[in-house]
Amino acid sequence: RGSLDLSWDLRNRTVPANFRLITFEEAQISLQKGVYSHIICHTIKNLFWLLPYQRRDIVFAAHIPLFKNSTFLRSKSLIKKFTVLFWQKFFGLKMIAVSPFKQESWGIPCDVARFFPVPFPPELLAPAKSREVRGAYVGNNIIERGEELGWSVLKELIAHAPIQVIGRNPGIPSAFIPANFRDFVAEFSKAHFYVYTVSAEFGDGYNTAMLEAMLLGLPVVALPNPSSPIVHGENGLLAEDTEGIKNHISSLLANETLRLTLGAAAKQTVLRDFSPEAFWAVWSRVLKLPPPSSSTQESL
């Protein structure tokens, strides 16, 4: 609803077997009947339309930080924060942040459940890398979202180096728009490295796409960030500015051994530091659910 469509997009991800998509109207009817034991919200708008139901089993997942880079953003962030505090005080709302950065920006004590990348099905991976050594960047509506996705840096990089932008970006003529999830995975897995251009002022040192790239064994070139899993020269390359990133990309383009060495270390970093077990431990505690069975853990 609204200008930003937050509905599940089948071109990005197929629906897991244990999920079921319903319409907004179906959700309202189910809420009136008390069908669900828990409700997980991801935006403040969710809380506003849930207000008539006054449910006490709602969890707010903070996926987006509170931006404070201008007077307007600070005012908007205050409204969001007070809305969550209101729900906590009167309806027992529980909150989970998906990263320490998100939790710190909200300034509300809560559990942190760092998200983890789900491996792509092997049968969807491209049989080989692209003939031309190239990088990748994944994101939708990058120009409109601006610095939230590091557009000022990215636009210089794609004019300088072979970087395939993947996602729905009508303002970027060279962007690859996948027709479906299979299309997305095939194109993504053809890349040789990944670029991450979000600065510490606007976001975490990683997002899902970057972790997926690392899990694919791609080295990452990024800006420094306190929450970044990248250690310069060990599992990726860091640079203070756009020119530095360009230099690192040139090194990766010319050196296959460097790409493979950093990429292998990047994959091990994700497997070690972003585990489904740690994620589940937080959510099961908040939702008061029993430990998952061995089959459930394997499916994660």
Tab-separated table of C-alpha atoms in Angstrom:
chain	number	residue	atom	x	y	z
A	1	ARG	CA	0.000	0.000	0.000
A	2	GLY	CA	1.208	3.507	-0.747
A	3	SER	CA	4.034	4.502	-3.097
A	4	LEU	CA	6.428	1.874	-1.750
A	5	ASP	CA	5.187	-1.627	-2.521
A	6	LEU	CA	6.181	-3.920	0.352
A	7	SER	CA	4.238	-6.954	-0.820
A	8	TRP	CA	5.959	-10.263	-1.518
A	9	ASP	CA	7.430	-10.172	-5.023
A	10	LEU	CA	7.726	-13.597	-6.621
A	11	ARG	CA	10.379	-12.228	-8.995
A	12	ASN	CA	12.668	-11.850	-5.987
A	13	ARG	CA	11.813	-14.926	-3.945
A	14	THR	CA	9.553	-17.907	-4.201
A	15	VAL	CA	7.205	-18.474	-1.265
A	16	PRO	CA	8.613	-21.067	1.187
A	17	ALA	CA	6.611	-24.270	1.524
A	18	ASN	CA	5.578	-23.440	5.108
A	19	PHE	CA	4.305	-19.941	4.181
A	20	ARG	CA	0.983	-18.853	2.737
A	21	LEU	CA	0.325	-15.477	1.145
A	22	ILE	CA	-3.049	-13.855	1.848
A	23	THR	CA	-4.652	-10.584	0.813
A	24	PHE	CA	-4.982	-7.569	3.076
A	25	GLU	CA	-8.726	-8.182	3.330
A	26	GLU	CA	-8.192	-11.826	4.316
A	27	ALA	CA	-5.773	-10.695	7.017
A	28	GLN	CA	-8.355	-8.320	8.503
A	29	ILE	CA	-10.992	-11.053	8.665
A	30	SER	CA	-8.553	-13.501	10.267
A	31	LEU	CA	-7.530	-10.901	12.857
A	32	GLN	CA	-11.164	-10.299	13.777
A	33	LYS	CA	-11.586	-14.041	14.315
A	34	GLY	CA	-8.397	-14.345	16.372
A	35	VAL	CA	-6.873	-16.887	13.997
A	36	TYR	CA	-3.215	-16.045	14.633
A	37	SER	CA	-1.186	-16.591	17.797
A	38	HIS	CA	1.371	-13.927	16.850
A	39	ILE	CA	1.598	-11.002	14.456
A	40	ILE	CA	4.962	-9.771	13.165
A	41	CYS	CA	5.044	-6.192	11.865
A	42	HIS	CA	7.751	-4.568	9.788
A	43	THR	CA	6.561	-0.967	9.403
A	44	ILE	CA	4.917	1.689	11.544
A	45	LYS	CA	1.949	1.684	9.152
A	46	ASN	CA	1.280	-1.904	10.234
A	47	LEU	CA	0.849	-0.731	13.819
A	48	PHE	CA	-1.590	2.006	12.826
A	49	TRP	CA	-3.982	-0.316	11.005
A	50	LEU	CA	-3.665	-2.924	13.772
A	51	LEU	CA	-4.689	-0.419	16.456
A	52	PRO	CA	-8.427	-1.339	16.425
A	53	TYR	CA	-7.574	-4.959	17.265
A	54	GLN	CA	-5.499	-4.049	20.365
A	55	ARG	CA	-3.611	-7.310	20.214
A	56	ARG	CA	-0.992	-8.041	22.860
A	57	ASP	CA	0.960	-10.641	20.909
A	58	ILE	CA	2.548	-8.370	18.316
A	59	VAL	CA	6.275	-8.243	17.487
A	60	PHE	CA	7.763	-5.239	15.687
A	61	ALA	CA	10.825	-6.165	13.598
A	62	ALA	CA	13.071	-3.136	13.031
A	63	HIS	CA	14.459	-3.647	9.533
A	64	ILE	CA	14.973	0.065	8.820
A	65	PRO	CA	16.990	2.442	11.040
A	66	LEU	CA	15.711	5.771	12.274
A	67	PHE	CA	17.379	8.335	10.033
A	68	LYS	CA	18.437	11.608	11.671
A	69	ASN	CA	20.293	13.384	8.879
A	70	SER	CA	17.917	16.348	8.682
A	71	THR	CA	15.273	18.131	10.749
A	72	PHE	CA	12.519	16.430	8.729
A	73	LEU	CA	14.013	12.970	9.203
A	74	ARG	CA	14.581	13.544	12.904
A	75	SER	CA	10.941	14.575	13.337
A	76	LYS	CA	9.741	11.579	11.330
A	77	SER	CA	11.970	9.273	13.382
A	78	LEU	CA	10.612	10.653	16.662
A	79	ILE	CA	7.056	9.891	15.559
A	80	LYS	CA	8.063	6.322	14.703
A	81	LYS	CA	9.888	5.833	17.990
A	82	PHE	CA	7.022	7.198	20.109
A	83	THR	CA	4.565	4.991	18.212
A	84	VAL	CA	6.556	1.884	19.162
A	85	LEU	CA	6.906	3.084	22.775
A	86	PHE	CA	3.132	3.687	22.902
A	87	TRP	CA	2.454	0.136	21.735
A	88	GLN	CA	4.956	-1.246	24.247
A	89	LYS	CA	3.365	0.621	27.149
A	90	PHE	CA	-0.294	-0.066	26.408
A	91	PHE	CA	-0.290	-3.314	24.425
A	92	GLY	CA	2.897	-5.115	25.473
A	93	LEU	CA	4.523	-4.868	22.046
A	94	LYS	CA	7.770	-6.786	21.699
A	95	MET	CA	10.545	-5.494	19.464
A	96	ILE	CA	13.373	-7.222	17.617
A	97	ALA	CA	16.094	-5.464	15.613
A	98	VAL	CA	17.750	-7.234	12.699
A	99	SER	CA	21.153	-5.722	13.479
A	100	PRO	CA	22.928	-3.811	16.268
A	101	PHE	CA	22.960	-0.712	14.022
A	102	LYS	CA	19.159	-0.773	13.737
A	103	GLN	CA	18.757	-1.255	17.482
A	104	GLU	CA	21.113	1.626	18.286
A	105	SER	CA	19.346	3.972	15.864
A	106	TRP	CA	15.976	3.292	17.535
A	107	GLY	CA	17.437	3.663	21.027
A	108	ILE	CA	14.931	1.156	22.427
A	109	PRO	CA	16.285	-1.843	24.369
A	110	CYS	CA	15.419	-5.020	22.504
A	111	ASP	CA	16.749	-8.337	21.270
A	112	VAL	CA	18.900	-8.388	18.132
A	113	ALA	CA	18.434	-11.240	15.656
A	114	ARG	CA	20.926	-10.819	12.843
A	115	PHE	CA	19.439	-12.141	9.621
A	116	PHE	CA	21.254	-14.848	7.698
A	117	PRO	CA	21.429	-15.691	3.983
A	118	VAL	CA	19.621	-18.793	2.772
A	119	PRO	CA	21.739	-20.738	0.245
A	120	PHE	CA	20.447	-20.619	-3.309
A	121	PRO	CA	19.246	-23.992	-4.680
A	122	PRO	CA	22.254	-25.474	-6.529
A	123	GLU	CA	20.169	-26.262	-9.589
A	124	LEU	CA	19.432	-22.542	-10.073
A	125	LEU	CA	23.070	-21.433	-10.103
A	126	ALA	CA	24.636	-20.476	-13.420
A	127	PRO	CA	26.786	-23.314	-14.815
A	128	ALA	CA	29.689	-20.888	-15.228
A	129	LYS	CA	30.755	-17.338	-14.485
A	130	SER	CA	30.325	-14.686	-17.174
A	131	ARG	CA	33.137	-14.608	-19.737
A	132	GLU	CA	33.856	-11.007	-18.852
A	133	VAL	CA	35.052	-10.538	-15.290
A	134	ARG	CA	32.413	-8.352	-13.668
A	135	GLY	CA	30.893	-7.347	-10.370
A	136	ALA	CA	27.304	-7.260	-9.182
A	137	TYR	CA	25.037	-5.017	-7.148
A	138	VAL	CA	21.512	-6.070	-6.142
A	139	GLY	CA	18.732	-3.589	-5.359
A	140	ASN	CA	15.389	-2.205	-6.512
A	141	ASN	CA	14.546	1.482	-7.025
A	142	ILE	CA	18.140	2.464	-6.267
A	143	ILE	CA	17.937	6.001	-7.651
A	144	GLU	CA	14.736	6.782	-5.741
A	145	ARG	CA	16.136	5.404	-2.479
A	146	GLY	CA	19.348	7.375	-2.950
A	147	GLU	CA	21.910	7.200	-0.173
A	148	GLU	CA	19.969	4.460	1.595
A	149	LEU	CA	21.460	2.221	-1.114
A	150	GLY	CA	24.619	4.248	-1.779
A	151	TRP	CA	23.563	5.583	-5.179
A	152	SER	CA	26.050	8.503	-5.303
A	153	VAL	CA	28.971	6.059	-5.180
A	154	LEU	CA	27.361	3.321	-7.252
A	155	LYS	CA	26.558	5.595	-10.198
A	156	GLU	CA	30.254	6.475	-10.531
A	157	LEU	CA	31.292	2.842	-10.280
A	158	ILE	CA	28.947	1.534	-12.982
A	159	ALA	CA	30.269	4.243	-15.324
A	160	HIS	CA	33.851	3.161	-14.566
A	161	ALA	CA	33.800	-0.634	-14.223
A	162	PRO	CA	31.863	-3.716	-15.424
A	163	ILE	CA	29.232	-3.983	-12.696
A	164	GLN	CA	25.861	-5.592	-13.339
A	165	VAL	CA	23.042	-3.951	-11.400
A	166	ILE	CA	20.332	-6.534	-10.759
A	167	GLY	CA	16.812	-5.403	-9.901
A	168	ARG	CA	13.928	-3.223	-11.009
A	169	ASN	CA	15.612	0.073	-11.815
A	170	PRO	CA	14.003	1.828	-14.786
A	171	GLY	CA	16.385	4.776	-14.330
A	172	ILE	CA	19.422	2.556	-14.944
A	173	PRO	CA	19.266	1.384	-18.591
A	174	SER	CA	21.924	-1.303	-18.099
A	175	ALA	CA	20.169	-2.895	-15.099
A	176	PHE	CA	19.148	-6.534	-15.409
A	177	ILE	CA	15.497	-7.061	-14.461
A	178	PRO	CA	14.909	-10.726	-13.574
A	179	ALA	CA	11.680	-12.288	-14.779
A	180	ASN	CA	11.584	-14.658	-11.807
A	181	PHE	CA	13.672	-16.069	-8.966
A	182	ARG	CA	15.472	-18.530	-11.257
A	183	ASP	CA	16.451	-15.646	-13.518
A	184	PHE	CA	17.724	-13.662	-10.518
A	185	VAL	CA	19.887	-16.457	-9.095
A	186	ALA	CA	21.382	-17.336	-12.481
A	187	GLU	CA	22.428	-13.748	-13.177
A	188	PHE	CA	23.672	-13.130	-9.631
A	189	SER	CA	25.832	-16.257	-9.591
A	190	LYS	CA	27.594	-15.272	-12.838
A	191	ALA	CA	29.346	-12.407	-11.029
A	192	HIS	CA	32.992	-12.494	-9.932
A	193	PHE	CA	32.776	-9.962	-7.083
A	194	TYR	CA	30.258	-7.762	-5.277
A	195	VAL	CA	30.199	-4.046	-4.515
A	196	TYR	CA	28.481	-2.601	-1.449
A	197	THR	CA	28.276	1.182	-1.461
A	198	VAL	CA	26.121	2.013	1.592
A	199	SER	CA	27.991	4.338	3.976
A	200	ALA	CA	27.998	3.974	7.761
A	201	GLU	CA	25.881	7.127	8.013
A	202	PHE	CA	22.961	5.471	6.246
A	203	GLY	CA	23.052	1.777	7.059
A	204	ASP	CA	24.661	-1.438	8.173
A	205	GLY	CA	27.932	-2.704	6.821
A	206	TYR	CA	25.988	-5.475	5.077
A	207	ASN	CA	22.583	-6.439	3.759
A	208	THR	CA	21.025	-9.714	2.617
A	209	ALA	CA	22.312	-9.434	-0.951
A	210	MET	CA	25.872	-8.842	0.222
A	211	LEU	CA	25.745	-11.865	2.531
A	212	GLU	CA	24.303	-13.950	-0.311
A	213	ALA	CA	27.186	-12.816	-2.506
A	214	MET	CA	29.685	-13.856	0.179
A	215	LEU	CA	27.949	-17.221	0.498
A	216	LEU	CA	28.428	-17.618	-3.263
A	217	GLY	CA	32.150	-17.110	-2.683
A	218	LEU	CA	32.319	-13.570	-4.072
A	219	PRO	CA	34.805	-11.087	-2.600
A	220	VAL	CA	33.219	-7.791	-1.554
A	221	VAL	CA	34.483	-4.262	-2.168
A	222	ALA	CA	32.895	-1.830	0.280
A	223	LEU	CA	33.176	1.338	2.314
A	224	PRO	CA	34.371	1.006	5.933
A	225	ASN	CA	31.594	0.459	8.436
A	226	PRO	CA	31.748	-0.513	12.138
A	227	SER	CA	29.258	-3.337	11.510
A	228	SER	CA	30.880	-4.630	8.326
A	229	PRO	CA	31.920	-8.310	8.303
A	230	ILE	CA	34.632	-7.417	5.798
A	231	VAL	CA	38.220	-7.375	7.039
A	232	HIS	CA	40.404	-5.637	4.479
A	233	GLY	CA	42.703	-8.024	2.674
A	234	GLU	CA	41.259	-11.113	4.369
A	235	ASN	CA	37.733	-11.639	2.995
A	236	GLY	CA	37.263	-8.509	0.899
A	237	LEU	CA	38.553	-5.020	0.251
A	238	LEU	CA	37.641	-1.717	1.947
A	239	ALA	CA	38.196	1.808	0.678
A	240	GLU	CA	37.545	5.226	2.192
A	241	ASP	CA	36.145	6.770	-0.998
A	242	THR	CA	34.988	6.113	-4.532
A	243	GLU	CA	38.461	6.340	-6.021
A	244	GLY	CA	39.714	3.744	-3.577
A	245	ILE	CA	36.891	1.386	-4.518
A	246	LYS	CA	37.748	1.858	-8.205
A	247	ASN	CA	41.352	0.889	-7.494
A	248	HIS	CA	40.277	-2.220	-5.609
A	249	ILE	CA	37.953	-3.225	-8.449
A	250	SER	CA	40.849	-2.876	-10.889
A	251	SER	CA	42.897	-5.228	-8.691
A	252	LEU	CA	40.111	-7.817	-8.666
A	253	LEU	CA	39.591	-7.571	-12.408
A	254	ALA	CA	43.265	-8.307	-13.009
A	255	ASN	CA	43.912	-10.961	-10.353
A	256	GLU	CA	41.932	-14.212	-10.358
A	257	THR	CA	43.897	-15.636	-7.429
A	258	LEU	CA	42.979	-12.619	-5.304
A	259	ARG	CA	39.298	-13.028	-6.205
A	260	LEU	CA	39.267	-16.709	-5.311
A	261	THR	CA	41.214	-16.303	-2.064
A	262	LEU	CA	39.100	-13.434	-0.745
A	263	GLY	CA	35.897	-15.080	-1.932
A	264	ALA	CA	36.611	-18.347	-0.135
A	265	ALA	CA	37.285	-16.451	3.088
A	266	ALA	CA	34.094	-14.413	2.607
A	267	LYS	CA	32.039	-17.604	2.411
A	268	GLN	CA	33.562	-18.920	5.637
A	269	THR	CA	32.805	-15.607	7.368
A	270	VAL	CA	29.087	-15.914	6.618
A	271	LEU	CA	28.932	-19.556	7.665
A	272	ARG	CA	30.623	-18.684	10.959
A	273	ASP	CA	29.030	-15.358	11.917
A	274	PHE	CA	25.529	-15.396	10.376
A	275	SER	CA	23.985	-18.672	11.454
A	276	PRO	CA	20.295	-19.689	11.374
A	277	GLU	CA	20.739	-21.210	14.851
A	278	ALA	CA	21.590	-17.835	16.418
A	279	PHE	CA	18.717	-16.180	14.549
A	280	TRP	CA	16.237	-18.829	15.680
A	281	ALA	CA	17.423	-18.690	19.297
A	282	VAL	CA	16.312	-15.057	19.584
A	283	TRP	CA	12.999	-15.452	17.762
A	284	SER	CA	12.001	-18.619	19.606
A	285	ARG	CA	12.647	-16.878	22.926
A	286	VAL	CA	10.589	-13.815	21.974
A	287	LEU	CA	7.739	-15.886	20.535
A	288	LYS	CA	8.023	-18.471	23.329
A	289	LEU	CA	8.290	-21.325	20.865
A	290	PRO	CA	9.867	-24.742	21.510
A	291	PRO	CA	13.333	-25.507	20.075
A	292	PRO	CA	13.187	-26.572	16.418
A	293	SER	CA	13.467	-30.235	15.527
A	294	SER	CA	16.514	-31.475	13.682
A	295	SER	CA	14.523	-31.521	10.442
A	296	THR	CA	13.557	-27.872	10.952
A	297	GLN	CA	17.178	-26.893	11.521
A	298	GLU	CA	18.193	-28.705	8.364
A	299	SER	CA	15.553	-26.798	6.390
A	300	LEU	CA	16.969	-23.500	7.652
